[in-house]
Amino acid sequence: MGEALEAPASANGLAEPIVRLEGIWKSFGRIEVLADVSLAVQKGEVVCIIGPSGAGKSTLLRCINNLEPIDDGTVYFEGEPVFRYRRDGKVVVDPDRRIEQVRSQIGMVFQSFNLFPHLTAIGNVIEAPVHVLGQPPAEARERGMAVLRKVGLDKRAGAYPHQLSGGMQQRVAIARALAMNPKVMLFDEATSALDPELVGDVLRVMRQLAAEGMTMVVVTHEMDFARDVADRVVFMDHGTIVEEGPPKVVFTAPRSPRTRQFLQSILNRGGDAEDEPQAVA
């Protein structure tokens, strides 16, 4: 599990969450995807979000870094409201420069790898540090090789995406996010597009990051990972958080009948790679 790191205290003496969502609403047209969702993530915590397809899990993740602008509510990062929020009764929208500054501290790994096909692995990794952070290319390359080494791909730094397996491409995507030195890492079904034999290498990297104390919010269908690595598991359904708690409680003694139904359906069906995959006992 992620080892909680020291965090600044809030006014009430409790550690200030590094990420806090307060009353988040999000719709696409007439379809309500998130309904009054609140969630706090402490520094160094690993939070895994599970639930059926269409529950709003990925949308919630994308709202954290403003890839999906919220309709209402507030996203807080390091105790400060960001992106779009209300102040003195008025809606405030942060300028693009502040939005990009906040987003640069929140790494994200997608289900699809989203690598630039014309760039090598190291080229993909150093693209944002050079062009977004303004790092000198030599410095960015040194850091890039270090993060490729962390994910076990430093010897493939000169390979292009089409020369790498899906699992390797996803590990390059993780290295690319790490190269920005983020304070939080978001993973959106990072293994669901991979062949089963390639999943293990990606999960090992994620487990290593958690062990090193990286703050992680993980939307996943890998229930063993959620059970073993998460500090807290969040179960979502129909755009709301139905239940959250330590993995031992959520997986073995869930309070909500809907959580029990979801977990039991996975056990009975043996998992479905897109809907309600691999469960735990």
PDB file of C-alpha atoms in Angstrom:
ATOM      1  CA  MET A   1       0.000   0.000   0.000  1.00  0.00           C
ATOM      2  CA  GLY A   2       1.028   3.570  -0.460  1.00  0.00           C
ATOM      3  CA  GLU A   3       2.815   4.900   2.583  1.00  0.00           C
ATOM      4  CA  ALA A   4       1.144   8.146   3.654  1.00  0.00           C
ATOM      5  CA  LEU A   5       3.553  11.031   3.481  1.00  0.00           C
ATOM      6  CA  GLU A   6       3.520  14.091   5.682  1.00  0.00           C
ATOM      7  CA  ALA A   7       0.888  16.587   4.537  1.00  0.00           C
ATOM      8  CA  PRO A   8       0.017  20.112   5.624  1.00  0.00           C
ATOM      9  CA  ALA A   9      -2.650  20.404   8.281  1.00  0.00           C
ATOM     10  CA  SER A  10      -5.964  22.129   7.581  1.00  0.00           C
ATOM     11  CA  ALA A  11      -7.686  24.563   9.922  1.00  0.00           C
ATOM     12  CA  ASN A  12      -9.275  21.727  11.920  1.00  0.00           C
ATOM     13  CA  GLY A  13      -5.907  20.062  12.515  1.00  0.00           C
ATOM     14  CA  LEU A  14      -6.477  17.212  10.052  1.00  0.00           C
ATOM     15  CA  ALA A  15      -4.195  16.621   7.086  1.00  0.00           C
ATOM     16  CA  GLU A  16      -5.346  18.627   4.074  1.00  0.00           C
ATOM     17  CA  PRO A  17      -6.256  16.248   1.215  1.00  0.00           C
ATOM     18  CA  ILE A  18      -4.099  16.722  -1.849  1.00  0.00           C
ATOM     19  CA  VAL A  19      -7.239  16.241  -3.963  1.00  0.00           C
ATOM     20  CA  ARG A  20     -10.773  16.917  -2.810  1.00  0.00           C
ATOM     21  CA  LEU A  21     -13.958  16.808  -4.841  1.00  0.00           C
ATOM     22  CA  GLU A  22     -16.966  18.532  -3.358  1.00  0.00           C
ATOM     23  CA  GLY A  23     -20.469  18.092  -4.767  1.00  0.00           C
ATOM     24  CA  ILE A  24     -19.392  17.339  -8.345  1.00  0.00           C
ATOM     25  CA  TRP A  25     -22.101  17.251 -11.023  1.00  0.00           C
ATOM     26  CA  LYS A  26     -21.479  16.366 -14.659  1.00  0.00           C
ATOM     27  CA  SER A  27     -23.860  15.687 -17.535  1.00  0.00           C
ATOM     28  CA  PHE A  28     -23.413  14.996 -21.221  1.00  0.00           C
ATOM     29  CA  GLY A  29     -26.477  16.515 -22.793  1.00  0.00           C
ATOM     30  CA  ARG A  30     -29.456  15.106 -20.915  1.00  0.00           C
ATOM     31  CA  ILE A  31     -27.481  12.187 -19.524  1.00  0.00           C
ATOM     32  CA  GLU A  32     -26.424  12.773 -15.921  1.00  0.00           C
ATOM     33  CA  VAL A  33     -23.082  11.042 -15.406  1.00  0.00           C
ATOM     34  CA  LEU A  34     -22.053  12.333 -11.961  1.00  0.00           C
ATOM     35  CA  ALA A  35     -24.521  13.408  -9.289  1.00  0.00           C
ATOM     36  CA  ASP A  36     -23.267  15.269  -6.209  1.00  0.00           C
ATOM     37  CA  VAL A  37     -20.032  13.274  -5.852  1.00  0.00           C
ATOM     38  CA  SER A  38     -17.610  14.123  -3.047  1.00  0.00           C
ATOM     39  CA  LEU A  39     -14.267  12.425  -2.475  1.00  0.00           C
ATOM     40  CA  ALA A  40     -11.033  13.278  -0.653  1.00  0.00           C
ATOM     41  CA  VAL A  41      -7.611  11.777  -1.381  1.00  0.00           C
ATOM     42  CA  GLN A  42      -4.777  12.181   1.094  1.00  0.00           C
ATOM     43  CA  LYS A  43      -1.157  12.578   0.071  1.00  0.00           C
ATOM     44  CA  GLY A  44       0.442   9.147  -0.356  1.00  0.00           C
ATOM     45  CA  GLU A  45      -2.915   7.368  -0.483  1.00  0.00           C
ATOM     46  CA  VAL A  46      -3.913   4.799  -3.103  1.00  0.00           C
ATOM     47  CA  VAL A  47      -7.618   4.968  -3.902  1.00  0.00           C
ATOM     48  CA  CYS A  48      -9.113   2.394  -6.266  1.00  0.00           C
ATOM     49  CA  ILE A  49     -12.466   3.119  -7.898  1.00  0.00           C
ATOM     50  CA  ILE A  50     -14.517   0.101  -8.974  1.00  0.00           C
ATOM     51  CA  GLY A  51     -17.998  -0.379 -10.344  1.00  0.00           C
ATOM     52  CA  PRO A  52     -19.988  -1.477 -13.392  1.00  0.00           C
ATOM     53  CA  SER A  53     -19.612  -0.011 -16.844  1.00  0.00           C
ATOM     54  CA  GLY A  54     -21.347   3.352 -17.093  1.00  0.00           C
ATOM     55  CA  ALA A  55     -21.014   4.123 -13.382  1.00  0.00           C
ATOM     56  CA  GLY A  56     -19.148   7.392 -14.019  1.00  0.00           C
ATOM     57  CA  LYS A  57     -15.741   6.173 -12.852  1.00  0.00           C
ATOM     58  CA  SER A  58     -13.682   7.422 -15.787  1.00  0.00           C
ATOM     59  CA  THR A  59     -15.592  10.688 -15.949  1.00  0.00           C
ATOM     60  CA  LEU A  60     -14.867  11.308 -12.273  1.00  0.00           C
ATOM     61  CA  LEU A  61     -11.178  10.714 -12.907  1.00  0.00           C
ATOM     62  CA  ARG A  62     -11.179  13.107 -15.860  1.00  0.00           C
ATOM     63  CA  CYS A  63     -12.864  15.788 -13.762  1.00  0.00           C
ATOM     64  CA  ILE A  64      -9.934  15.731 -11.324  1.00  0.00           C
ATOM     65  CA  ASN A  65      -7.613  17.215 -13.960  1.00  0.00           C
ATOM     66  CA  ASN A  66     -10.248  19.135 -15.936  1.00  0.00           C
ATOM     67  CA  LEU A  67     -10.157  16.922 -19.015  1.00  0.00           C
ATOM     68  CA  GLU A  68     -13.909  17.003 -18.436  1.00  0.00           C
ATOM     69  CA  PRO A  69     -14.971  20.415 -17.054  1.00  0.00           C
ATOM     70  CA  ILE A  70     -17.487  20.004 -14.261  1.00  0.00           C
ATOM     71  CA  ASP A  71     -21.006  21.465 -14.385  1.00  0.00           C
ATOM     72  CA  ASP A  72     -21.168  22.245 -10.683  1.00  0.00           C
ATOM     73  CA  GLY A  73     -19.253  21.615  -7.476  1.00  0.00           C
ATOM     74  CA  THR A  74     -15.599  22.256  -6.688  1.00  0.00           C
ATOM     75  CA  VAL A  75     -12.297  20.508  -7.302  1.00  0.00           C
ATOM     76  CA  TYR A  76      -9.626  21.341  -4.720  1.00  0.00           C
ATOM     77  CA  PHE A  77      -5.921  20.694  -5.304  1.00  0.00           C
ATOM     78  CA  GLU A  78      -3.614  21.084  -2.314  1.00  0.00           C
ATOM     79  CA  GLY A  79      -6.402  22.886  -0.483  1.00  0.00           C
ATOM     80  CA  GLU A  80      -7.111  25.475  -3.181  1.00  0.00           C
ATOM     81  CA  PRO A  81     -10.165  25.505  -5.487  1.00  0.00           C
ATOM     82  CA  VAL A  82      -9.139  25.040  -9.111  1.00  0.00           C
ATOM     83  CA  PHE A  83     -10.502  25.117 -12.651  1.00  0.00           C
ATOM     84  CA  ARG A  84     -14.093  26.300 -12.069  1.00  0.00           C
ATOM     85  CA  TYR A  85     -15.597  27.242  -8.714  1.00  0.00           C
ATOM     86  CA  ARG A  86     -17.763  29.750  -6.893  1.00  0.00           C
ATOM     87  CA  ARG A  87     -16.343  32.694  -4.976  1.00  0.00           C
ATOM     88  CA  ASP A  88     -18.553  35.280  -3.285  1.00  0.00           C
ATOM     89  CA  GLY A  89     -21.535  33.914  -5.139  1.00  0.00           C
ATOM     90  CA  LYS A  90     -19.903  34.213  -8.565  1.00  0.00           C
ATOM     91  CA  VAL A  91     -18.547  31.524 -10.855  1.00  0.00           C
ATOM     92  CA  VAL A  92     -14.778  31.808 -11.324  1.00  0.00           C
ATOM     93  CA  VAL A  93     -12.968  30.085 -14.189  1.00  0.00           C
ATOM     94  CA  ASP A  94      -9.206  29.876 -13.803  1.00  0.00           C
ATOM     95  CA  PRO A  95      -7.075  31.276 -16.637  1.00  0.00           C
ATOM     96  CA  ASP A  96      -5.544  28.738 -18.991  1.00  0.00           C
ATOM     97  CA  ARG A  97      -2.089  29.282 -17.529  1.00  0.00           C
ATOM     98  CA  ARG A  98      -3.181  28.244 -14.015  1.00  0.00           C
ATOM     99  CA  ILE A  99      -5.178  25.305 -15.348  1.00  0.00           C
ATOM    100  CA  GLU A 100      -2.117  24.021 -17.206  1.00  0.00           C
ATOM    101  CA  GLN A 101       0.075  24.595 -14.151  1.00  0.00           C
ATOM    102  CA  VAL A 102      -2.223  22.459 -11.989  1.00  0.00           C
ATOM    103  CA  ARG A 103      -2.648  19.791 -14.645  1.00  0.00           C
ATOM    104  CA  SER A 104       1.117  19.496 -15.042  1.00  0.00           C
ATOM    105  CA  GLN A 105       1.208  18.189 -11.461  1.00  0.00           C
ATOM    106  CA  ILE A 106      -1.419  15.524 -12.084  1.00  0.00           C
ATOM    107  CA  GLY A 107      -0.160  12.670 -14.254  1.00  0.00           C
ATOM    108  CA  MET A 108      -2.675  10.543 -16.126  1.00  0.00           C
ATOM    109  CA  VAL A 109      -2.416   7.151 -17.775  1.00  0.00           C
ATOM    110  CA  PHE A 110      -5.227   6.208 -20.145  1.00  0.00           C
ATOM    111  CA  GLN A 111      -6.720   2.938 -21.312  1.00  0.00           C
ATOM    112  CA  SER A 112      -5.300   3.645 -24.762  1.00  0.00           C
ATOM    113  CA  PHE A 113      -1.619   4.470 -24.725  1.00  0.00           C
ATOM    114  CA  ASN A 114      -1.836   7.747 -26.696  1.00  0.00           C
ATOM    115  CA  LEU A 115       1.848   7.681 -27.639  1.00  0.00           C
ATOM    116  CA  PHE A 116       3.109   9.786 -30.525  1.00  0.00           C
ATOM    117  CA  PRO A 117       3.833   7.190 -33.243  1.00  0.00           C
ATOM    118  CA  HIS A 118       6.562   9.290 -34.863  1.00  0.00           C
ATOM    119  CA  LEU A 119       8.562   9.618 -31.626  1.00  0.00           C
ATOM    120  CA  THR A 120      10.726   7.008 -29.916  1.00  0.00           C
ATOM    121  CA  ALA A 121      10.036   5.912 -26.357  1.00  0.00           C
ATOM    122  CA  ILE A 122      12.449   8.505 -24.964  1.00  0.00           C
ATOM    123  CA  GLY A 123      11.046  11.090 -27.380  1.00  0.00           C
ATOM    124  CA  ASN A 124       7.535  10.503 -26.033  1.00  0.00           C
ATOM    125  CA  VAL A 125       8.781  10.711 -22.459  1.00  0.00           C
ATOM    126  CA  ILE A 126      10.650  14.013 -22.828  1.00  0.00           C
ATOM    127  CA  GLU A 127       8.138  15.792 -25.080  1.00  0.00           C
ATOM    128  CA  ALA A 128       6.132  17.440 -22.286  1.00  0.00           C
ATOM    129  CA  PRO A 129       9.057  18.244 -19.948  1.00  0.00           C
ATOM    130  CA  VAL A 130      10.780  20.103 -22.790  1.00  0.00           C
ATOM    131  CA  HIS A 131       7.787  21.824 -24.360  1.00  0.00           C
ATOM    132  CA  VAL A 132       5.515  22.314 -21.321  1.00  0.00           C
ATOM    133  CA  LEU A 133       7.962  22.688 -18.432  1.00  0.00           C
ATOM    134  CA  GLY A 134      10.735  24.233 -20.509  1.00  0.00           C
ATOM    135  CA  GLN A 135      13.409  21.820 -19.323  1.00  0.00           C
ATOM    136  CA  PRO A 136      16.686  21.776 -21.284  1.00  0.00           C
ATOM    137  CA  PRO A 137      16.654  18.724 -23.590  1.00  0.00           C
ATOM    138  CA  ALA A 138      19.720  17.173 -21.956  1.00  0.00           C
ATOM    139  CA  GLU A 139      18.196  17.477 -18.485  1.00  0.00           C
ATOM    140  CA  ALA A 140      14.866  16.109 -19.707  1.00  0.00           C
ATOM    141  CA  ARG A 141      16.610  13.193 -21.382  1.00  0.00           C
ATOM    142  CA  GLU A 142      18.494  12.293 -18.201  1.00  0.00           C
ATOM    143  CA  ARG A 143      15.256  12.328 -16.225  1.00  0.00           C
ATOM    144  CA  GLY A 144      13.508  10.468 -19.044  1.00  0.00           C
ATOM    145  CA  MET A 145      16.043   7.665 -19.024  1.00  0.00           C
ATOM    146  CA  ALA A 146      15.667   7.393 -15.259  1.00  0.00           C
ATOM    147  CA  VAL A 147      11.898   6.900 -15.449  1.00  0.00           C
ATOM    148  CA  LEU A 148      12.249   4.474 -18.362  1.00  0.00           C
ATOM    149  CA  ARG A 149      14.668   2.537 -16.168  1.00  0.00           C
ATOM    150  CA  LYS A 150      12.064   2.570 -13.387  1.00  0.00           C
ATOM    151  CA  VAL A 151       9.518   0.906 -15.669  1.00  0.00           C
ATOM    152  CA  GLY A 152      12.125  -1.516 -17.062  1.00  0.00           C
ATOM    153  CA  LEU A 153      12.404  -0.040 -20.543  1.00  0.00           C
ATOM    154  CA  ASP A 154      15.622   1.980 -20.587  1.00  0.00           C
ATOM    155  CA  LYS A 155      17.082  -0.489 -23.090  1.00  0.00           C
ATOM    156  CA  ARG A 156      14.172   0.200 -25.447  1.00  0.00           C
ATOM    157  CA  ALA A 157      14.501   3.991 -25.291  1.00  0.00           C
ATOM    158  CA  GLY A 158      15.171   4.241 -29.019  1.00  0.00           C
ATOM    159  CA  ALA A 159      12.236   2.038 -30.071  1.00  0.00           C
ATOM    160  CA  TYR A 160       9.139   3.438 -31.731  1.00  0.00           C
ATOM    161  CA  PRO A 161       5.669   2.542 -30.397  1.00  0.00           C
ATOM    162  CA  HIS A 162       4.958   0.085 -33.241  1.00  0.00           C
ATOM    163  CA  GLN A 163       8.092  -1.819 -32.207  1.00  0.00           C
ATOM    164  CA  LEU A 164       6.803  -2.302 -28.653  1.00  0.00           C
ATOM    165  CA  SER A 165       4.175  -4.630 -27.225  1.00  0.00           C
ATOM    166  CA  GLY A 166       1.013  -3.151 -25.743  1.00  0.00           C
ATOM    167  CA  GLY A 167       2.345  -3.681 -22.237  1.00  0.00           C
ATOM    168  CA  MET A 168       5.584  -1.913 -23.110  1.00  0.00           C
ATOM    169  CA  GLN A 169       3.678   0.973 -24.680  1.00  0.00           C
ATOM    170  CA  GLN A 170       1.641   1.360 -21.512  1.00  0.00           C
ATOM    171  CA  ARG A 171       4.785   1.371 -19.414  1.00  0.00           C
ATOM    172  CA  VAL A 172       6.187   4.108 -21.670  1.00  0.00           C
ATOM    173  CA  ALA A 173       2.939   6.007 -21.054  1.00  0.00           C
ATOM    174  CA  ILE A 174       3.498   5.643 -17.298  1.00  0.00           C
ATOM    175  CA  ALA A 175       7.099   6.843 -17.692  1.00  0.00           C
ATOM    176  CA  ARG A 176       5.851   9.812 -19.715  1.00  0.00           C
ATOM    177  CA  ALA A 177       3.544  10.811 -16.866  1.00  0.00           C
ATOM    178  CA  LEU A 178       6.275  10.297 -14.251  1.00  0.00           C
ATOM    179  CA  ALA A 179       8.711  12.477 -16.225  1.00  0.00           C
ATOM    180  CA  MET A 180       6.595  15.494 -15.255  1.00  0.00           C
ATOM    181  CA  ASN A 181       7.308  14.697 -11.583  1.00  0.00           C
ATOM    182  CA  PRO A 182       3.588  14.703 -10.710  1.00  0.00           C
ATOM    183  CA  LYS A 183       2.174  14.947  -7.206  1.00  0.00           C
ATOM    184  CA  VAL A 184      -0.767  12.698  -8.102  1.00  0.00           C
ATOM    185  CA  MET A 185      -1.107   9.890 -10.651  1.00  0.00           C
ATOM    186  CA  LEU A 186      -4.459   8.987 -12.213  1.00  0.00           C
ATOM    187  CA  PHE A 187      -4.898   5.603 -13.902  1.00  0.00           C
ATOM    188  CA  ASP A 188      -7.962   5.046 -16.080  1.00  0.00           C
ATOM    189  CA  GLU A 189      -8.349   1.306 -16.693  1.00  0.00           C
ATOM    190  CA  ALA A 190      -4.644   1.179 -17.508  1.00  0.00           C
ATOM    191  CA  THR A 191      -4.633  -2.584 -18.174  1.00  0.00           C
ATOM    192  CA  SER A 192      -8.003  -3.173 -19.828  1.00  0.00           C
ATOM    193  CA  ALA A 193      -6.676  -2.855 -23.408  1.00  0.00           C
ATOM    194  CA  LEU A 194      -3.848  -5.330 -22.815  1.00  0.00           C
ATOM    195  CA  ASP A 195      -3.624  -9.018 -23.546  1.00  0.00           C
ATOM    196  CA  PRO A 196      -3.803 -10.951 -20.252  1.00  0.00           C
ATOM    197  CA  GLU A 197      -0.140 -12.013 -20.399  1.00  0.00           C
ATOM    198  CA  LEU A 198       0.959  -8.365 -20.605  1.00  0.00           C
ATOM    199  CA  VAL A 199      -1.055  -7.096 -17.646  1.00  0.00           C
ATOM    200  CA  GLY A 200       1.380  -8.289 -14.978  1.00  0.00           C
ATOM    201  CA  ASP A 201       4.278  -6.031 -16.003  1.00  0.00           C
ATOM    202  CA  VAL A 202       2.102  -2.919 -15.879  1.00  0.00           C
ATOM    203  CA  LEU A 203       0.602  -3.867 -12.522  1.00  0.00           C
ATOM    204  CA  ARG A 204       4.092  -4.471 -11.104  1.00  0.00           C
ATOM    205  CA  VAL A 205       5.063  -0.906 -12.026  1.00  0.00           C
ATOM    206  CA  MET A 206       1.870   0.422 -10.410  1.00  0.00           C
ATOM    207  CA  ARG A 207       2.521  -1.628  -7.273  1.00  0.00           C
ATOM    208  CA  GLN A 208       6.057  -0.238  -7.119  1.00  0.00           C
ATOM    209  CA  LEU A 209       4.777   3.341  -7.376  1.00  0.00           C
ATOM    210  CA  ALA A 210       2.294   2.679  -4.582  1.00  0.00           C
ATOM    211  CA  ALA A 211       5.029   1.191  -2.386  1.00  0.00           C
ATOM    212  CA  GLU A 212       7.127   4.321  -2.954  1.00  0.00           C
ATOM    213  CA  GLY A 213       4.320   6.525  -1.635  1.00  0.00           C
ATOM    214  CA  MET A 214       2.941   7.942  -4.880  1.00  0.00           C
ATOM    215  CA  THR A 215      -0.566   9.353  -4.499  1.00  0.00           C
ATOM    216  CA  MET A 216      -2.713   7.323  -6.899  1.00  0.00           C
ATOM    217  CA  VAL A 217      -6.353   7.307  -7.953  1.00  0.00           C
ATOM    218  CA  VAL A 218      -6.974   4.160  -9.970  1.00  0.00           C
ATOM    219  CA  VAL A 219     -10.088   3.243 -11.939  1.00  0.00           C
ATOM    220  CA  THR A 220      -9.664  -0.487 -12.348  1.00  0.00           C
ATOM    221  CA  HIS A 221     -11.281  -3.831 -12.983  1.00  0.00           C
ATOM    222  CA  GLU A 222      -8.243  -5.593 -11.491  1.00  0.00           C
ATOM    223  CA  MET A 223      -9.833  -6.572  -8.201  1.00  0.00           C
ATOM    224  CA  ASP A 224      -6.755  -8.356  -6.857  1.00  0.00           C
ATOM    225  CA  PHE A 225      -4.789  -5.136  -7.333  1.00  0.00           C
ATOM    226  CA  ALA A 226      -7.496  -3.114  -5.566  1.00  0.00           C
ATOM    227  CA  ARG A 227      -7.630  -5.571  -2.691  1.00  0.00           C
ATOM    228  CA  ASP A 228      -3.857  -5.826  -2.237  1.00  0.00           C
ATOM    229  CA  VAL A 229      -2.633  -2.300  -2.988  1.00  0.00           C
ATOM    230  CA  ALA A 230      -5.426   0.184  -2.241  1.00  0.00           C
ATOM    231  CA  ASP A 231      -5.653   2.028   1.037  1.00  0.00           C
ATOM    232  CA  ARG A 232      -9.299   2.684   0.192  1.00  0.00           C
ATOM    233  CA  VAL A 233     -11.761   1.245  -2.316  1.00  0.00           C
ATOM    234  CA  VAL A 234     -14.602   3.342  -3.736  1.00  0.00           C
ATOM    235  CA  PHE A 235     -17.582   1.608  -5.347  1.00  0.00           C
ATOM    236  CA  MET A 236     -19.569   3.724  -7.819  1.00  0.00           C
ATOM    237  CA  ASP A 237     -22.876   3.088  -9.540  1.00  0.00           C
ATOM    238  CA  HIS A 238     -25.168   5.366 -11.565  1.00  0.00           C
ATOM    239  CA  GLY A 239     -22.955   8.403 -11.077  1.00  0.00           C
ATOM    240  CA  THR A 240     -22.744   8.252  -7.301  1.00  0.00           C
ATOM    241  CA  ILE A 241     -20.417   6.818  -4.680  1.00  0.00           C
ATOM    242  CA  VAL A 242     -22.348   3.965  -3.129  1.00  0.00           C
ATOM    243  CA  GLU A 243     -19.715   2.807  -0.677  1.00  0.00           C
ATOM    244  CA  GLU A 244     -16.091   3.398   0.265  1.00  0.00           C
ATOM    245  CA  GLY A 245     -13.760   1.937   2.831  1.00  0.00           C
ATOM    246  CA  PRO A 246     -10.699  -0.257   3.391  1.00  0.00           C
ATOM    247  CA  PRO A 247     -10.430  -3.124   0.886  1.00  0.00           C
ATOM    248  CA  LYS A 248     -10.938  -5.729   3.588  1.00  0.00           C
ATOM    249  CA  VAL A 249     -14.298  -4.215   4.478  1.00  0.00           C
ATOM    250  CA  VAL A 250     -15.538  -3.499   0.962  1.00  0.00           C
ATOM    251  CA  PHE A 251     -14.575  -6.900  -0.431  1.00  0.00           C
ATOM    252  CA  THR A 252     -15.463  -9.133   2.517  1.00  0.00           C
ATOM    253  CA  ALA A 253     -18.221  -7.280   4.377  1.00  0.00           C
ATOM    254  CA  PRO A 254     -19.734  -4.589   2.124  1.00  0.00           C
ATOM    255  CA  ARG A 255     -22.461  -2.535   3.760  1.00  0.00           C
ATOM    256  CA  SER A 256     -24.406  -1.769   0.599  1.00  0.00           C
ATOM    257  CA  PRO A 257     -26.593  -4.420  -1.034  1.00  0.00           C
ATOM    258  CA  ARG A 258     -25.584  -2.964  -4.430  1.00  0.00           C
ATOM    259  CA  THR A 259     -21.891  -3.492  -3.662  1.00  0.00           C
ATOM    260  CA  ARG A 260     -22.599  -7.068  -2.605  1.00  0.00           C
ATOM    261  CA  GLN A 261     -24.600  -7.634  -5.790  1.00  0.00           C
ATOM    262  CA  PHE A 262     -21.823  -6.256  -7.981  1.00  0.00           C
ATOM    263  CA  LEU A 263     -19.098  -8.357  -6.361  1.00  0.00           C
ATOM    264  CA  GLN A 264     -21.256 -11.479  -6.370  1.00  0.00           C
ATOM    265  CA  SER A 265     -22.099 -11.030 -10.048  1.00  0.00           C
ATOM    266  CA  ILE A 266     -18.404 -11.033 -10.859  1.00  0.00           C
ATOM    267  CA  LEU A 267     -17.837 -14.191  -8.869  1.00  0.00           C
ATOM    268  CA  ASN A 268     -20.767 -15.944 -10.488  1.00  0.00           C
ATOM    269  CA  ARG A 269     -19.893 -14.934 -14.052  1.00  0.00           C
ATOM    270  CA  GLY A 270     -16.147 -15.290 -13.785  1.00  0.00           C
ATOM    271  CA  GLY A 271     -15.612 -11.712 -14.975  1.00  0.00           C
ATOM    272  CA  ASP A 272     -16.293  -9.729 -18.118  1.00  0.00           C
ATOM    273  CA  ALA A 273     -13.376  -7.735 -19.538  1.00  0.00           C
ATOM    274  CA  GLU A 274     -15.499  -4.675 -20.315  1.00  0.00           C
ATOM    275  CA  ASP A 275     -18.306  -4.752 -17.814  1.00  0.00           C
ATOM    276  CA  GLU A 276     -17.592  -6.291 -14.449  1.00  0.00           C
ATOM    277  CA  PRO A 277     -14.244  -8.083 -14.711  1.00  0.00           C
ATOM    278  CA  GLN A 278     -12.150 -10.208 -12.448  1.00  0.00           C
ATOM    279  CA  ALA A 279     -13.411 -10.224  -8.915  1.00  0.00           C
ATOM    280  CA  VAL A 280     -11.998 -11.329  -5.627  1.00  0.00           C
ATOM    281  CA  ALA A 281     -13.446 -13.582  -3.033  1.00  0.00           C
TER     282      ALA A 281
END
